[in-house]
């Protein structure tokens, strides 16, 4: 009897311990479910606080104008402020690197362009980051073609006349640009080479290039449509051709360079949203959809200001930026442009 009592007591203690373990396991599982709930909710609720949108160029420029227009729409649709911050310097490298080093939580983004993403890695000897691997393309906002403009005192009214004039006057034509290695510089370099004309590059800082073009100190340049469309309409500059593969909806009567005997010529600016690498795919999806939803309401304004809205998926934009890098890498090396 005594042995039976001892055995029964042991079984009861073992059962109690097993029950306690099952209770602990159940409690842990319940706590895990509860703790995961807010994480899932937080991901679904993005953005849950204001978002910083870095612009690596000065206020009032094309990048800044597009960033502000789209960010305003995102603020309205996503119910959180998308706040523009201009961080300039180094041809766009300062602001770009700031975002590269930012937390990858979706609350620091950048609206960037062809230079910092596709050109500067080849142009600058020392770049502390790789824009193609350290940033995630979110969505392309717009294409902004460059347009070939000349001083009206130059006796040319068409692309054909310009080519003939440039060939007949070797070394007599100067072209301005907004800086060494910029799209305005490299577009003119490409055209001069393909035409077979001897021209001289004069780099400027910002709007001074247009000032000297209108004053007659230079004779031609490629400039973004938004920066010159007002001067073209006022007759202070003459537009001859756009550098994009297709005609711009902002200047539909102006032919492309490719139409005028240079197939494949394509050299313009483009703009889009980027985030730090490893930003959650769910965040990228929210931003991509919001921008695509916003672009139709901005289309008329963008076209009026010289930009062609694009949109599309993040994957399409990633493929496009890689192709642009490969194209501009060759052009920069061929031009010999280098910035220390």
Coordinates of C-alpha atoms in Angstrom, one line a residue:
X1 CA 0.0 0.0 0.0
X2 CA 2.8 2.4 0.9
X3 CA 4.6 1.8 -2.4
X4 CA 1.4 2.4 -4.3
X5 CA 0.8 5.7 -2.5
X6 CA 4.3 6.8 -3.3
X7 CA 3.9 6.0 -7.0
X8 CA 0.6 7.8 -7.2
X9 CA 2.2 10.9 -5.6
X10 CA 5.1 10.9 -8.0
X11 CA 2.6 10.7 -11.0
X12 CA 0.7 13.6 -9.6
X13 CA 3.8 15.8 -9.2
X14 CA 5.0 14.8 -12.8
X15 CA 1.5 15.7 -14.2
X16 CA 1.6 19.0 -12.4
X17 CA 5.0 19.8 -13.8
X18 CA 3.9 18.9 -17.3
X19 CA 0.8 21.0 -16.9
X20 CA 2.9 24.0 -15.7
X21 CA 5.1 23.6 -18.8
X22 CA 2.2 23.5 -21.1
X23 CA 0.8 26.6 -19.4
X24 CA 4.1 28.4 -19.8
X25 CA 4.3 27.4 -23.5
X26 CA 0.8 28.6 -24.1
X27 CA 1.4 31.8 -22.3
X28 CA 4.6 32.4 -24.4
X29 CA 2.8 31.7 -27.6
X30 CA 0.1 34.1 -26.7
X31 CA 2.6 36.8 -25.8
X32 CA 4.4 36.3 -29.1
X33 CA 1.2 36.7 -31.0
X34 CA 0.4 39.9 -29.1
X35 CA 3.9 41.3 -29.6
X36 CA 3.8 40.6 -33.3
X37 CA 0.5 42.3 -33.7
X38 CA 1.7 45.9 -33.5
X39 CA 4.7 45.2 -35.8
X40 CA 2.2 44.1 -38.5
X41 CA 0.0 47.0 -37.8
X42 CA 2.9 49.4 -38.0
X43 CA 3.9 48.1 -41.4
X44 CA 0.4 48.5 -42.7
X45 CA 0.1 52.0 -41.2
X46 CA 3.2 53.4 -43.1
X47 CA 3.7 56.3 -42.9
X48 CA 3.0 56.8 -39.2
X49 CA 5.0 60.1 -39.0
X50 CA 6.4 62.9 -41.2
X51 CA 8.7 61.8 -44.0
X52 CA 11.8 63.8 -45.0
X53 CA 12.3 64.2 -48.8
X54 CA 15.8 65.3 -49.5
X55 CA 16.6 67.3 -52.6
X56 CA 20.3 67.5 -53.5
X57 CA 20.0 70.7 -55.4
X58 CA 18.9 74.3 -54.8
X59 CA 15.4 75.4 -54.2
X60 CA 13.6 76.5 -57.4
X61 CA 15.5 74.1 -59.7
X62 CA 13.8 71.3 -61.7
X63 CA 14.5 68.6 -59.1
X64 CA 13.1 70.8 -56.3
X65 CA 10.0 71.8 -58.3
X66 CA 9.1 68.2 -59.1
X67 CA 9.9 67.0 -55.6
X68 CA 7.6 69.6 -54.1
X69 CA 4.7 69.0 -56.5
X70 CA 4.7 65.2 -55.9
X71 CA 5.4 65.4 -52.2
X72 CA 2.4 67.7 -51.7
X73 CA 0.2 65.0 -53.3
X74 CA 1.8 62.3 -51.1
X75 CA 1.0 64.4 -48.0
X76 CA -2.6 64.5 -49.1
X77 CA -3.0 60.9 -50.0
X78 CA -0.9 59.3 -47.2
X79 CA -2.1 61.7 -44.5
X80 CA 1.4 62.5 -43.3
X81 CA 3.6 65.5 -44.2
X82 CA 6.3 64.8 -46.8
X83 CA 8.8 67.6 -46.0
X84 CA 11.3 68.9 -48.5
X85 CA 14.9 69.5 -47.3
X86 CA 17.5 70.9 -49.7
X87 CA 21.0 69.5 -49.0
X88 CA 23.2 70.9 -51.8
X89 CA 26.8 70.5 -52.8
X90 CA 29.2 68.3 -54.7
X91 CA 27.0 68.0 -57.8
X92 CA 24.3 66.4 -55.8
X93 CA 26.7 64.0 -53.9
X94 CA 26.1 65.7 -50.5
X95 CA 22.4 65.1 -50.4
X96 CA 22.7 61.7 -52.0
X97 CA 25.2 60.5 -49.4
X98 CA 23.1 61.8 -46.6
X99 CA 20.2 59.5 -47.7
X100 CA 22.6 56.6 -48.3
X101 CA 23.6 56.9 -44.6
X102 CA 20.0 57.4 -43.3
X103 CA 18.0 54.7 -41.5
X104 CA 16.2 52.4 -44.0
X105 CA 12.8 52.8 -42.4
X106 CA 11.1 54.8 -45.2
X107 CA 11.2 58.1 -43.4
X108 CA 14.1 59.6 -45.3
X109 CA 13.8 59.6 -49.1
X110 CA 15.4 61.5 -51.9
X111 CA 14.2 62.8 -55.2
X112 CA 17.2 62.5 -57.4
X113 CA 18.3 62.8 -61.0
X114 CA 20.5 61.4 -63.7
X115 CA 23.7 63.1 -62.5
X116 CA 24.1 61.7 -58.9
X117 CA 22.7 58.3 -59.9
X118 CA 24.1 57.5 -63.4
X119 CA 27.0 60.0 -64.0
X120 CA 28.8 60.9 -60.9
X121 CA 30.1 57.5 -60.1
X122 CA 32.3 57.7 -63.2
X123 CA 32.8 61.5 -63.2
X124 CA 34.1 61.8 -59.6
X125 CA 37.4 60.1 -58.7
X126 CA 36.4 59.6 -55.1
X127 CA 32.8 58.7 -54.3
X128 CA 32.2 57.3 -50.9
X129 CA 29.2 55.3 -51.9
X130 CA 27.7 53.4 -54.9
X131 CA 24.3 55.0 -55.8
X132 CA 23.2 51.8 -57.7
X133 CA 23.7 49.5 -54.7
X134 CA 23.3 51.8 -51.8
X135 CA 19.9 53.2 -52.9
X136 CA 16.7 51.5 -53.9
X137 CA 14.8 52.9 -56.9
X138 CA 11.2 53.6 -55.9
X139 CA 9.5 55.1 -58.9
X140 CA 10.4 57.4 -61.8
X141 CA 8.6 60.7 -61.7
X142 CA 9.4 62.3 -65.1
X143 CA 11.6 62.6 -68.1
X144 CA 12.9 66.1 -68.7
X145 CA 14.5 66.3 -72.1
X146 CA 17.3 68.7 -72.9
X147 CA 16.6 71.1 -75.7
X148 CA 19.2 72.5 -78.1
X149 CA 18.9 76.3 -77.9
X150 CA 20.9 78.9 -79.8
X151 CA 21.3 82.7 -79.5
X152 CA 18.8 84.2 -82.1
X153 CA 21.7 86.2 -83.6
X154 CA 23.2 83.0 -85.0
X155 CA 21.9 82.6 -88.6
X156 CA 20.3 79.3 -88.1
X157 CA 16.6 78.3 -87.8
X158 CA 16.7 74.6 -88.1
X159 CA 18.8 71.7 -87.0
X160 CA 20.1 71.2 -90.5
X161 CA 21.2 74.8 -90.7
X162 CA 22.9 74.5 -87.4
X163 CA 24.9 71.5 -88.4
X164 CA 26.0 73.1 -91.6
X165 CA 27.0 76.3 -89.8
X166 CA 29.0 74.5 -87.1
X167 CA 30.9 72.6 -89.8
X168 CA 31.6 75.7 -91.8
X169 CA 32.9 77.5 -88.7
X170 CA 35.3 75.1 -86.9
X171 CA 36.4 76.4 -83.5
X172 CA 34.1 79.4 -83.7
X173 CA 31.2 78.1 -81.7
X174 CA 31.3 78.0 -77.9
X175 CA 28.7 76.1 -75.9
X176 CA 27.9 76.7 -72.3
X177 CA 26.9 74.1 -69.6
X178 CA 25.8 74.1 -66.0
X179 CA 29.1 72.4 -65.1
X180 CA 31.6 69.7 -66.1
X181 CA 30.0 66.3 -66.5
X182 CA 26.4 67.6 -66.3
X183 CA 23.8 66.5 -68.9
X184 CA 24.0 69.9 -70.6
X185 CA 27.8 69.4 -71.0
X186 CA 27.7 65.8 -72.1
X187 CA 24.7 66.3 -74.5
X188 CA 26.6 69.0 -76.4
X189 CA 29.8 66.9 -76.4
X190 CA 27.8 64.0 -77.9
X191 CA 26.3 66.2 -80.6
X192 CA 29.5 67.9 -81.6
X193 CA 31.2 64.5 -81.9
X194 CA 28.5 62.9 -84.0
X195 CA 28.1 66.0 -86.2
X196 CA 31.9 66.2 -86.6
X197 CA 32.1 69.9 -85.5
X198 CA 34.9 71.5 -83.6
X199 CA 33.3 73.4 -80.7
X200 CA 34.5 74.7 -77.3
X201 CA 33.0 73.9 -73.9
X202 CA 32.6 76.7 -71.4
X203 CA 31.4 75.4 -68.0
X204 CA 29.4 77.7 -65.7
X205 CA 27.7 77.5 -62.4
X206 CA 23.9 77.3 -62.7
X207 CA 21.9 80.0 -64.5
X208 CA 25.0 82.0 -65.6
X209 CA 25.2 79.7 -68.6
X210 CA 21.9 80.9 -69.9
X211 CA 22.7 84.5 -69.1
X212 CA 25.8 84.4 -71.3
X213 CA 24.0 82.5 -74.1
X214 CA 21.4 85.3 -74.3
X215 CA 24.1 87.9 -74.2
X216 CA 25.9 86.3 -77.1
X217 CA 29.1 85.3 -75.3
X218 CA 28.3 81.6 -76.1
X219 CA 26.4 80.4 -79.2
X220 CA 24.5 77.3 -78.2
X221 CA 23.8 74.8 -75.3
X222 CA 21.6 72.0 -74.3
X223 CA 19.4 73.0 -71.4
X224 CA 16.5 71.4 -69.6
X225 CA 13.1 72.5 -71.0
X226 CA 11.8 74.0 -67.8
X227 CA 14.8 76.3 -67.6
X228 CA 14.4 77.7 -71.1
X229 CA 10.8 77.3 -72.2
X230 CA 9.9 80.8 -71.1
X231 CA 12.9 82.3 -73.0
X232 CA 12.0 80.3 -76.1
X233 CA 8.4 81.5 -76.1
X234 CA 9.6 85.1 -75.5
X235 CA 11.9 84.9 -78.6
X236 CA 15.1 85.4 -76.5
X237 CA 16.3 81.9 -77.4
X238 CA 15.6 79.7 -80.5
X239 CA 14.9 75.9 -79.9
X240 CA 16.2 73.6 -82.6
X241 CA 15.8 70.0 -81.3
X242 CA 15.2 68.0 -78.2
X243 CA 17.6 65.3 -76.9
X244 CA 15.1 62.7 -76.0
X245 CA 14.2 59.6 -78.0
X246 CA 10.6 60.9 -78.5
X247 CA 9.3 64.5 -79.0
X248 CA 8.5 66.3 -75.8
X249 CA 4.9 66.9 -75.0
X250 CA 6.0 70.4 -73.8
X251 CA 7.4 71.3 -77.2
X252 CA 5.7 69.0 -79.6
X253 CA 6.7 71.0 -82.7
X254 CA 10.4 70.7 -82.0
X255 CA 12.0 67.6 -83.6
X256 CA 14.3 65.2 -81.8
X257 CA 18.0 65.1 -82.7
X258 CA 17.5 61.5 -83.7
X259 CA 14.9 62.6 -86.3
X260 CA 17.5 64.8 -87.9
X261 CA 19.9 62.1 -88.9
X262 CA 21.3 60.8 -85.6
X263 CA 19.4 57.7 -84.7
X264 CA 19.9 56.5 -81.2
X265 CA 20.8 60.0 -79.9
X266 CA 19.2 60.2 -76.4
X267 CA 20.6 62.4 -73.7
X268 CA 18.3 64.0 -71.2
X269 CA 17.5 64.4 -67.6
X270 CA 15.1 62.3 -65.5
X271 CA 13.9 62.3 -61.9
X272 CA 12.6 59.8 -59.4
X273 CA 12.3 58.7 -55.8
X274 CA 15.0 56.6 -54.1
X275 CA 15.2 55.2 -50.6
X276 CA 18.2 53.7 -48.6
X277 CA 19.0 50.1 -49.4
X278 CA 17.1 47.4 -47.5
X279 CA 14.1 49.7 -47.1
X280 CA 11.2 47.2 -46.6
X281 CA 9.5 46.2 -49.8
X282 CA 6.1 47.0 -48.2
X283 CA 7.2 50.6 -47.8
X284 CA 8.5 50.8 -51.4
X285 CA 5.1 49.4 -52.6
X286 CA 3.2 52.1 -50.7
X287 CA 5.3 54.9 -52.1
X288 CA 5.3 53.5 -55.6
X289 CA 1.5 53.2 -55.7
X290 CA 1.0 56.7 -54.1
X291 CA 3.3 58.4 -56.7
X292 CA 1.7 56.5 -59.6
X293 CA -1.8 57.6 -58.3
X294 CA -0.6 61.2 -58.0
X295 CA 0.9 61.6 -61.5
X296 CA -2.3 61.9 -63.5
X297 CA -3.4 64.9 -61.5
X298 CA 0.0 66.6 -62.1
X299 CA 0.3 65.8 -65.8
X300 CA -0.9 69.1 -67.2
X301 CA 1.2 71.1 -64.8
X302 CA 4.3 69.0 -65.5
X303 CA 3.9 69.2 -69.3
X304 CA 3.4 73.0 -69.1
X305 CA 6.7 73.2 -67.1
X306 CA 8.7 71.0 -69.5
X307 CA 8.5 67.5 -67.9
X308 CA 6.9 64.3 -69.2
X309 CA 5.4 62.2 -66.4
X310 CA 6.5 58.6 -66.4
X311 CA 5.6 56.4 -63.3
X312 CA 5.8 52.6 -63.5
X313 CA 7.0 49.9 -61.2
X314 CA 10.1 50.0 -59.0
X315 CA 11.6 47.1 -61.0
X316 CA 11.2 49.1 -64.2
X317 CA 12.9 52.1 -62.7
X318 CA 15.8 49.9 -61.3
X319 CA 16.4 48.5 -64.8
X320 CA 16.3 51.9 -66.3
X321 CA 18.8 53.4 -63.9
X322 CA 21.3 50.6 -64.5
X323 CA 21.0 51.1 -68.3
X324 CA 21.5 54.8 -67.8
X325 CA 24.6 54.2 -65.8
X326 CA 26.1 52.0 -68.4
X327 CA 25.4 54.5 -71.2
X328 CA 26.8 57.6 -69.3
X329 CA 29.8 55.7 -68.1
X330 CA 31.0 55.4 -71.7
X331 CA 30.2 59.0 -72.6
X332 CA 31.9 60.4 -69.5
X333 CA 35.1 58.4 -70.2
X334 CA 35.1 59.4 -73.8
X335 CA 34.7 63.1 -73.0
X336 CA 37.6 63.0 -70.5
X337 CA 35.5 64.8 -67.9
X338 CA 36.8 64.3 -64.4
X339 CA 36.0 66.0 -61.1
X340 CA 38.5 65.6 -58.3

